[in-house]
Amino acid sequence: MAAVLMSGLAACSVKEPATGIQTDIDKTPQMTEDVVDGQLLVRFDARVSDILDKAGVTKSGPMTPMTRSGVLSVDEILDLVDGYQIERVFPVDMRSEEKARKEGLHLWYVVRFSEDHPVDKVAADLARLGEVSRVEYNRTLKRASDDKPTPLTMERLNELAANAAGGAFNDPLLSDQWHLVNNGNLRPTKFIKGADVNVEKAWDLTTGDPSIIVAVLDEGVDVSHPDLKQSMWVNEGEIWKSTEDNDGNGYIGDVHGYNFVGKHGVISTDSKYDTGHGTHVAGVIAAANGNGLGISSIAGGNGSLPGVKIMSCQIFSGLYAGTVLEEVRAIKYAADNGAVILQCSWGYISGAANPMEWTPQYSTDEEWETYNVLERKALDYFIHNAGSPDGVIEGGIAIFAGGNEAAPAASYPAAYPDFVSVAATAGDFTPAVYTNYGPGTTISAPGGDQDYYWDYVDDKHRLGEVGCVLSTLPFNVSESGYGYMEGTSMACPHVSGVAALGLSYAAKLRKHFKADEFKNLLYDTAIPIDDYMSGTKLYKKYIIDLEGSAPYMTLNMNDFRGGMGYGQVNAYGLLKAIEGSGVDMTFPNLYVAVGGQATAVPSMYMDGNTFSVSVSDTSVATAEIVDGRMIVRGHKAGQTEASVTGSRTDKFVITVRESANGNGWL
């Protein structure tokens, strides 16, 4: 219910290592209690890049660690610790290796050694080497709360199904999803008609497009859930439960994403203390619409028409929490495998949080940047390299929960200007009693507020659940497969879902956007909610045993004026703005290796039921249309003009190039 956080990552000064050597603050942050023993994240200086290549260590990865770096000074230090292994943080994916090297990601490595050796001593020894430009501790990711969801009982599910009201779709639980369609008619009277994400009219324009992929960095998503399985991204180059990396992207068996905690392709939801958080988030975005089952979602298609796809990047698994290493790998994986939206319902404790209740962390952009260099580099890679200059969006959009500490500033990374930071509202546009707000907050969305709805309780509902977000849950968490949660964790996927719906409409209109341009449309079309920030808001702290006998508490609404970002996310407003924005897409130039082939889909760029292609110089390349796809084959190095015809004719250029043994272009 509370957002997930990475705890204990702040640092203000550098600790004096046991050896008496003062570590350079530019190279190594401070030790904290959640540092993982026996591991360090090391960035080599670019001057030794050739040495790393010659040693072959640049081809290492999670399944192929090495025992030597090839850099003599580094190996001399690490030879003194037991069981020394080294591997690239970001394994080689030849499709994106050129971009990774441009960003310097090939210089980051994880080194592992015996936990008997003090990690700060090894870090200090490495940091003083000229061949090393940065050392970071790997840290365990932790949850902010052990709160569990409120399962929807089978009795209540059957009752709702039997009495389902009409709506945009035939999904029986839609009438209880006020956060999608709020008619103001749910008890109690703390709902306002229209205090939702304004998606009902948007569904008349689009219900989602399977070319749009949202990466959910969270607990695993239940890939077999009947309301989610058709919305799961499928890596067609991989094989389920394979023991080999069939598509060569550096990860084995990643059919629906990857379990970065378990280091395998099987997404899990049944570890001890799993809450179903990732499955709940995914349901808000893309549960199947119009299938007569369970809930509706923002961008889950309509019946046989598929919606957006969910890529599960599992970085939490019950007690087996991941680390910063798993997080950054998941971020790059998402960009390299087609995701254009990064859904992140986690973050650090706000630097403005009450220190009597929390351990405040970063307060400024500079603090977060200084102590999280690798995390920043991975996120930069996503926002700059996701998508395509020839597709719907160039660059990616990272969307973060703003935090649940009721603090007057958003948490990081959400608060960083490059990312979308989401605050949470109740069903009347008022801020949820737990939400962070103020500096760093860019937009709001329904997140639920059970403390506010304390007075709704009967024999079918627990106290306040009606005011929470209803979505999918794994069946080991809820017998019905559905249940309620709240938090900026739940507000966040509403923004991700609306963004995905907007990109789906852009795909339908064949519009192209830069990531920043699209993000600004998301902000500019938000519903203003400052008029609701006046007076006081009464609520009671949720204690089920007291059932409403707890004392009243008050929230001063004036404190939130101007602090909830641009307003509440607005699906219909965003789609209408897309109609007059962006640029029309045209068929792109294509690049292919000698003896290789490239594939493009003409319907992404123009109307037409049938397409034809013509190539001027067939000695350089040939092309044909097969099942709606254009397949181009390269024969010899050179260039040739070509054209594709559907509702119109677009000219393009095919470039055929020699490849350098799979390591780039000559």
XYZ file of N, CA and C in Angstrom, residues 333-450:
354
model
N 17.468 -3.188 -19.620
C 16.757 -4.271 -20.299
C 15.460 -3.750 -20.909
N 14.723 -2.950 -20.153
C 13.446 -2.423 -20.632
C 13.643 -1.604 -21.903
N 14.645 -0.724 -21.901
C 14.896 0.107 -23.079
C 15.301 -0.731 -24.276
N 16.160 -1.709 -24.062
C 16.703 -2.502 -25.168
C 15.682 -3.460 -25.766
N 14.618 -3.764 -25.024
C 13.663 -4.758 -25.494
C 12.303 -4.167 -25.852
N 12.260 -2.867 -26.065
C 11.086 -2.252 -26.668
C 10.165 -1.474 -25.764
N 10.402 -1.446 -24.448
C 9.537 -0.664 -23.563
C 9.782 0.826 -23.785
N 8.710 1.611 -23.741
C 8.833 3.066 -23.879
C 8.347 3.794 -22.632
N 7.715 3.055 -21.703
C 7.300 3.626 -20.421
C 7.878 2.754 -19.318
N 8.515 3.400 -18.348
C 9.101 2.725 -17.197
C 8.204 3.010 -16.007
N 7.498 1.994 -15.512
C 6.547 2.119 -14.414
C 7.245 1.729 -13.113
N 7.464 2.737 -12.242
C 8.295 2.550 -11.040
C 7.543 2.998 -9.793
N 6.850 2.097 -9.152
C 6.142 2.431 -7.912
C 7.046 2.189 -6.712
N 8.171 2.884 -6.684
C 9.114 2.797 -5.581
C 9.975 4.061 -5.581
N 10.734 4.245 -4.526
C 11.600 5.408 -4.411
C 12.227 5.476 -3.036
N 13.002 6.501 -2.798
C 13.637 6.718 -1.500
C 12.714 7.537 -0.607
N 12.962 7.515 0.692
C 12.207 8.355 1.618
C 12.489 9.824 1.294
N 11.428 10.632 1.259
C 11.590 12.059 0.972
C 12.516 12.718 1.984
N 13.351 13.619 1.500
C 14.231 14.369 2.391
C 13.470 15.295 3.318
N 12.181 15.557 3.007
C 11.355 16.422 3.847
C 10.456 15.628 4.787
N 10.637 14.306 4.844
C 9.793 13.474 5.712
C 10.058 13.768 7.179
N 9.057 13.536 8.019
C 9.172 13.758 9.458
C 10.226 12.811 10.043
N 11.336 13.327 10.563
C 12.399 12.444 11.069
C 11.999 11.641 12.295
N 10.882 11.986 12.931
C 10.400 11.203 14.061
C 9.762 9.896 13.592
N 9.339 9.854 12.329
C 8.683 8.662 11.804
C 9.495 7.971 10.718
N 10.377 8.703 10.048
C 11.083 8.177 8.891
C 12.565 8.518 8.990
N 13.346 7.976 8.086
C 14.747 8.360 7.947
C 14.878 9.143 6.647
N 14.773 10.470 6.704
C 14.789 11.268 5.473
C 16.067 11.033 4.675
N 15.929 11.064 3.340
C 17.079 10.836 2.481
C 17.329 12.062 1.608
N 17.301 11.947 0.317
C 17.767 13.043 -0.530
C 16.798 14.218 -0.539
N 17.375 15.429 -0.471
C 16.583 16.656 -0.467
C 16.783 17.488 -1.722
N 17.857 17.228 -2.470
C 18.152 18.029 -3.653
C 18.558 17.122 -4.812
N 18.447 17.681 -6.017
C 18.890 16.945 -7.196
C 20.368 16.579 -7.073
N 21.152 17.514 -6.551
C 22.592 17.296 -6.452
C 22.924 16.131 -5.527
N 22.209 16.008 -4.417
C 22.462 14.905 -3.495
C 22.184 13.563 -4.173
N 21.039 13.470 -4.828
C 20.695 12.204 -5.481
C 21.697 11.877 -6.587
N 22.066 12.866 -7.397
C 23.019 12.641 -8.486
C 24.378 12.193 -7.954
N 24.835 12.835 -6.877
C 26.174 12.572 -6.351
C 26.321 11.141 -5.853
N 25.302 10.634 -5.183
C 25.437 9.344 -4.522
C 24.794 8.182 -5.282
N 24.285 8.455 -6.469
C 23.628 7.409 -7.258
C 24.008 7.533 -8.729
N 25.297 7.519 -8.978
C 25.787 7.749 -10.335
C 25.312 6.647 -11.283
N 25.428 5.383 -10.881
C 25.035 4.289 -11.752
C 23.532 4.302 -12.004
N 22.742 4.536 -10.978
C 21.296 4.609 -11.138
C 20.923 5.722 -12.110
N 21.562 6.871 -11.953
C 21.296 7.998 -12.858
C 21.673 7.640 -14.293
N 22.805 6.972 -14.485
C 23.240 6.600 -15.833
C 22.241 5.641 -16.475
N 21.729 4.685 -15.710
C 20.767 3.729 -16.259
C 19.472 4.434 -16.661
N 18.991 5.341 -15.821
C 17.766 6.066 -16.141
C 17.971 7.003 -17.326
N 19.140 7.635 -17.401
C 19.455 8.460 -18.571
C 19.411 7.621 -19.841
N 19.952 6.410 -19.753
C 19.956 5.523 -20.913
C 18.523 5.258 -21.371
N 17.628 5.025 -20.419
C 16.244 4.740 -20.791
C 15.585 5.947 -21.443
N 15.665 7.099 -20.822
C 14.920 8.242 -21.350
C 15.508 8.746 -22.667
N 16.784 8.422 -22.944
C 17.406 8.865 -24.195
C 17.375 7.804 -25.292
N 17.305 6.524 -24.934
C 17.480 5.462 -25.919
C 16.291 4.539 -26.113
N 15.289 4.614 -25.249
C 14.078 3.834 -25.502
C 13.365 4.402 -26.728
N 12.426 3.633 -27.266
C 11.698 4.103 -28.428
C 12.570 4.139 -29.662
N 12.189 4.951 -30.642
C 12.901 4.986 -31.918
C 12.629 6.303 -32.623
N 13.620 6.853 -33.322
C 13.364 8.058 -34.127
C 12.406 7.794 -35.276
N 12.160 6.515 -35.592
C 11.233 6.156 -36.660
C 9.897 5.658 -36.141
N 9.720 5.627 -34.818
C 8.504 5.094 -34.234
C 7.616 6.170 -33.651
N 6.702 5.747 -32.773
C 5.748 6.666 -32.161
C 6.446 7.658 -31.240
N 7.460 7.190 -30.504
C 8.143 8.066 -29.552
C 9.638 7.820 -29.604
N 10.381 8.891 -29.579
C 11.838 8.824 -29.534
C 12.276 9.161 -28.115
N 12.833 8.178 -27.426
C 13.144 8.320 -26.013
C 12.082 7.621 -25.185
N 12.310 7.543 -23.878
C 11.365 6.872 -22.999
C 10.892 7.788 -21.895
N 9.804 7.409 -21.228
C 9.232 8.190 -20.134
C 9.296 7.351 -18.862
N 10.010 7.844 -17.862
C 10.134 7.168 -16.568
C 9.154 7.799 -15.587
N 8.262 6.979 -15.027
C 7.190 7.464 -14.157
C 7.353 6.831 -12.782
N 7.460 7.685 -11.756
C 7.750 7.235 -10.394
C 6.655 7.657 -9.420
N 6.426 6.816 -8.413
C 5.585 7.195 -7.279
C 6.293 8.276 -6.467
N 5.538 9.306 -6.060
C 6.126 10.439 -5.351
C 6.400 10.192 -3.883
N 5.848 9.109 -3.315
C 6.138 8.774 -1.921
C 4.945 8.934 -1.007
N 4.973 8.194 0.119
C 3.822 8.065 1.016
C 4.103 8.549 2.432
N 4.967 9.528 2.593
C 5.333 9.970 3.937
C 4.590 11.229 4.381
N 3.596 11.675 3.586
C 2.887 12.934 3.852
C 3.870 14.088 3.973
N 4.934 14.026 3.213
C 6.003 15.018 3.272
C 5.768 16.140 2.258
N 6.195 17.369 2.568
C 6.000 18.494 1.645
C 7.064 18.559 0.548
N 7.482 17.425 0.064
C 8.393 17.340 -1.087
C 8.374 15.898 -1.564
N 8.426 15.713 -2.884
C 8.432 14.366 -3.435
C 9.745 13.669 -3.116
N 9.695 12.340 -3.156
C 10.907 11.549 -2.935
C 11.700 11.459 -4.237
N 12.915 10.974 -4.128
C 13.737 10.689 -5.312
C 13.688 9.196 -5.594
N 13.839 8.783 -6.858
C 14.137 9.562 -8.054
C 12.971 10.373 -8.609
N 11.747 10.190 -8.098
C 10.583 10.869 -8.666
C 10.793 12.367 -8.819
N 11.417 12.988 -7.811
C 11.522 14.442 -7.785
C 12.492 15.011 -8.817
N 13.297 14.162 -9.429
C 14.269 14.660 -10.396
C 13.529 15.173 -11.636
N 13.933 16.321 -12.181
C 13.164 16.962 -13.258
C 12.953 16.111 -14.505
N 13.830 15.156 -14.772
C 13.699 14.350 -15.988
C 12.585 13.311 -15.917
N 12.033 13.078 -14.720
C 11.076 12.000 -14.537
C 9.710 12.544 -14.147
N 8.677 11.734 -14.338
C 7.324 12.090 -13.934
C 7.126 11.638 -12.488
N 6.665 12.553 -11.639
C 6.510 12.302 -10.207
C 5.041 12.398 -9.833
N 4.475 11.314 -9.297
C 3.024 11.203 -9.139
C 2.607 11.286 -7.673
N 1.709 12.219 -7.375
C 1.046 12.303 -6.072
C -0.301 11.592 -6.162
N -0.900 11.294 -5.003
C -2.134 10.501 -4.963
C -3.319 11.329 -4.493
N -4.490 11.054 -5.105
C -5.727 11.724 -4.718
C -6.786 10.701 -4.332
N -7.834 11.203 -3.658
C -9.019 10.414 -3.319
C -10.082 10.638 -4.395
N -11.277 10.085 -4.166
C -12.340 10.137 -5.160
C -13.083 11.447 -5.219
N -12.529 12.508 -4.647
C -13.126 13.846 -4.746
C -12.065 14.893 -5.065
N -10.971 14.460 -5.660
C -9.851 15.318 -6.073
C -9.008 15.823 -4.901
N -9.368 15.468 -3.663
C -8.542 15.914 -2.540
C -7.306 15.023 -2.432
N -6.201 15.558 -1.895
C -4.998 14.739 -1.755
C -5.212 13.607 -0.762
N -4.696 12.422 -1.077
C -4.725 11.318 -0.120
C -3.937 11.724 1.112
N -4.360 11.257 2.265
C -3.792 11.758 3.518
C -2.318 11.398 3.671
N -1.827 10.402 2.945
C -0.442 9.945 3.071
C 0.483 10.529 2.010
N -0.057 11.174 0.981
C 0.741 11.494 -0.198
C 1.795 12.565 0.059
N 2.958 12.402 -0.546
C 3.919 13.489 -0.635
C 3.422 14.495 -1.666
N 3.863 15.723 -1.542
C 3.381 16.798 -2.410
C 4.437 17.901 -2.411
N 4.178 18.944 -3.179
C 5.103 20.072 -3.172
C 6.241 19.902 -4.159
N 7.418 20.493 -3.873
C 8.537 20.473 -4.824
C 8.840 19.072 -5.325
N 9.045 18.969 -6.617
C 9.343 17.683 -7.229
C 8.124 16.938 -7.715
N 6.917 17.356 -7.322
C 5.681 16.713 -7.758
C 5.252 17.311 -9.092
N 4.935 16.463 -10.074
C 4.561 17.000 -11.382
C 3.131 16.701 -11.796
N 2.508 15.658 -11.247
C 1.149 15.315 -11.653
C 0.505 14.462 -10.560
N -0.816 14.400 -10.563
C -1.566 13.615 -9.569
C -2.424 12.573 -10.273
N -2.841 11.578 -9.504
C -3.719 10.528 -10.025
C -4.379 9.826 -8.851
N -5.511 9.163 -9.080
C -6.170 8.433 -7.986
C -5.254 7.354 -7.411
N -5.117 7.374 -6.082
C -4.291 6.375 -5.416
C -5.005 5.659 -4.297
N -6.237 6.114 -4.002
C -6.977 5.521 -2.892
C -6.681 6.222 -1.585
N -7.626 6.109 -0.623
C -7.477 6.822 0.650
C -8.407 6.195 1.683
N -8.023 5.032 2.217
C -8.932 4.317 3.108
C -9.159 5.049 4.423
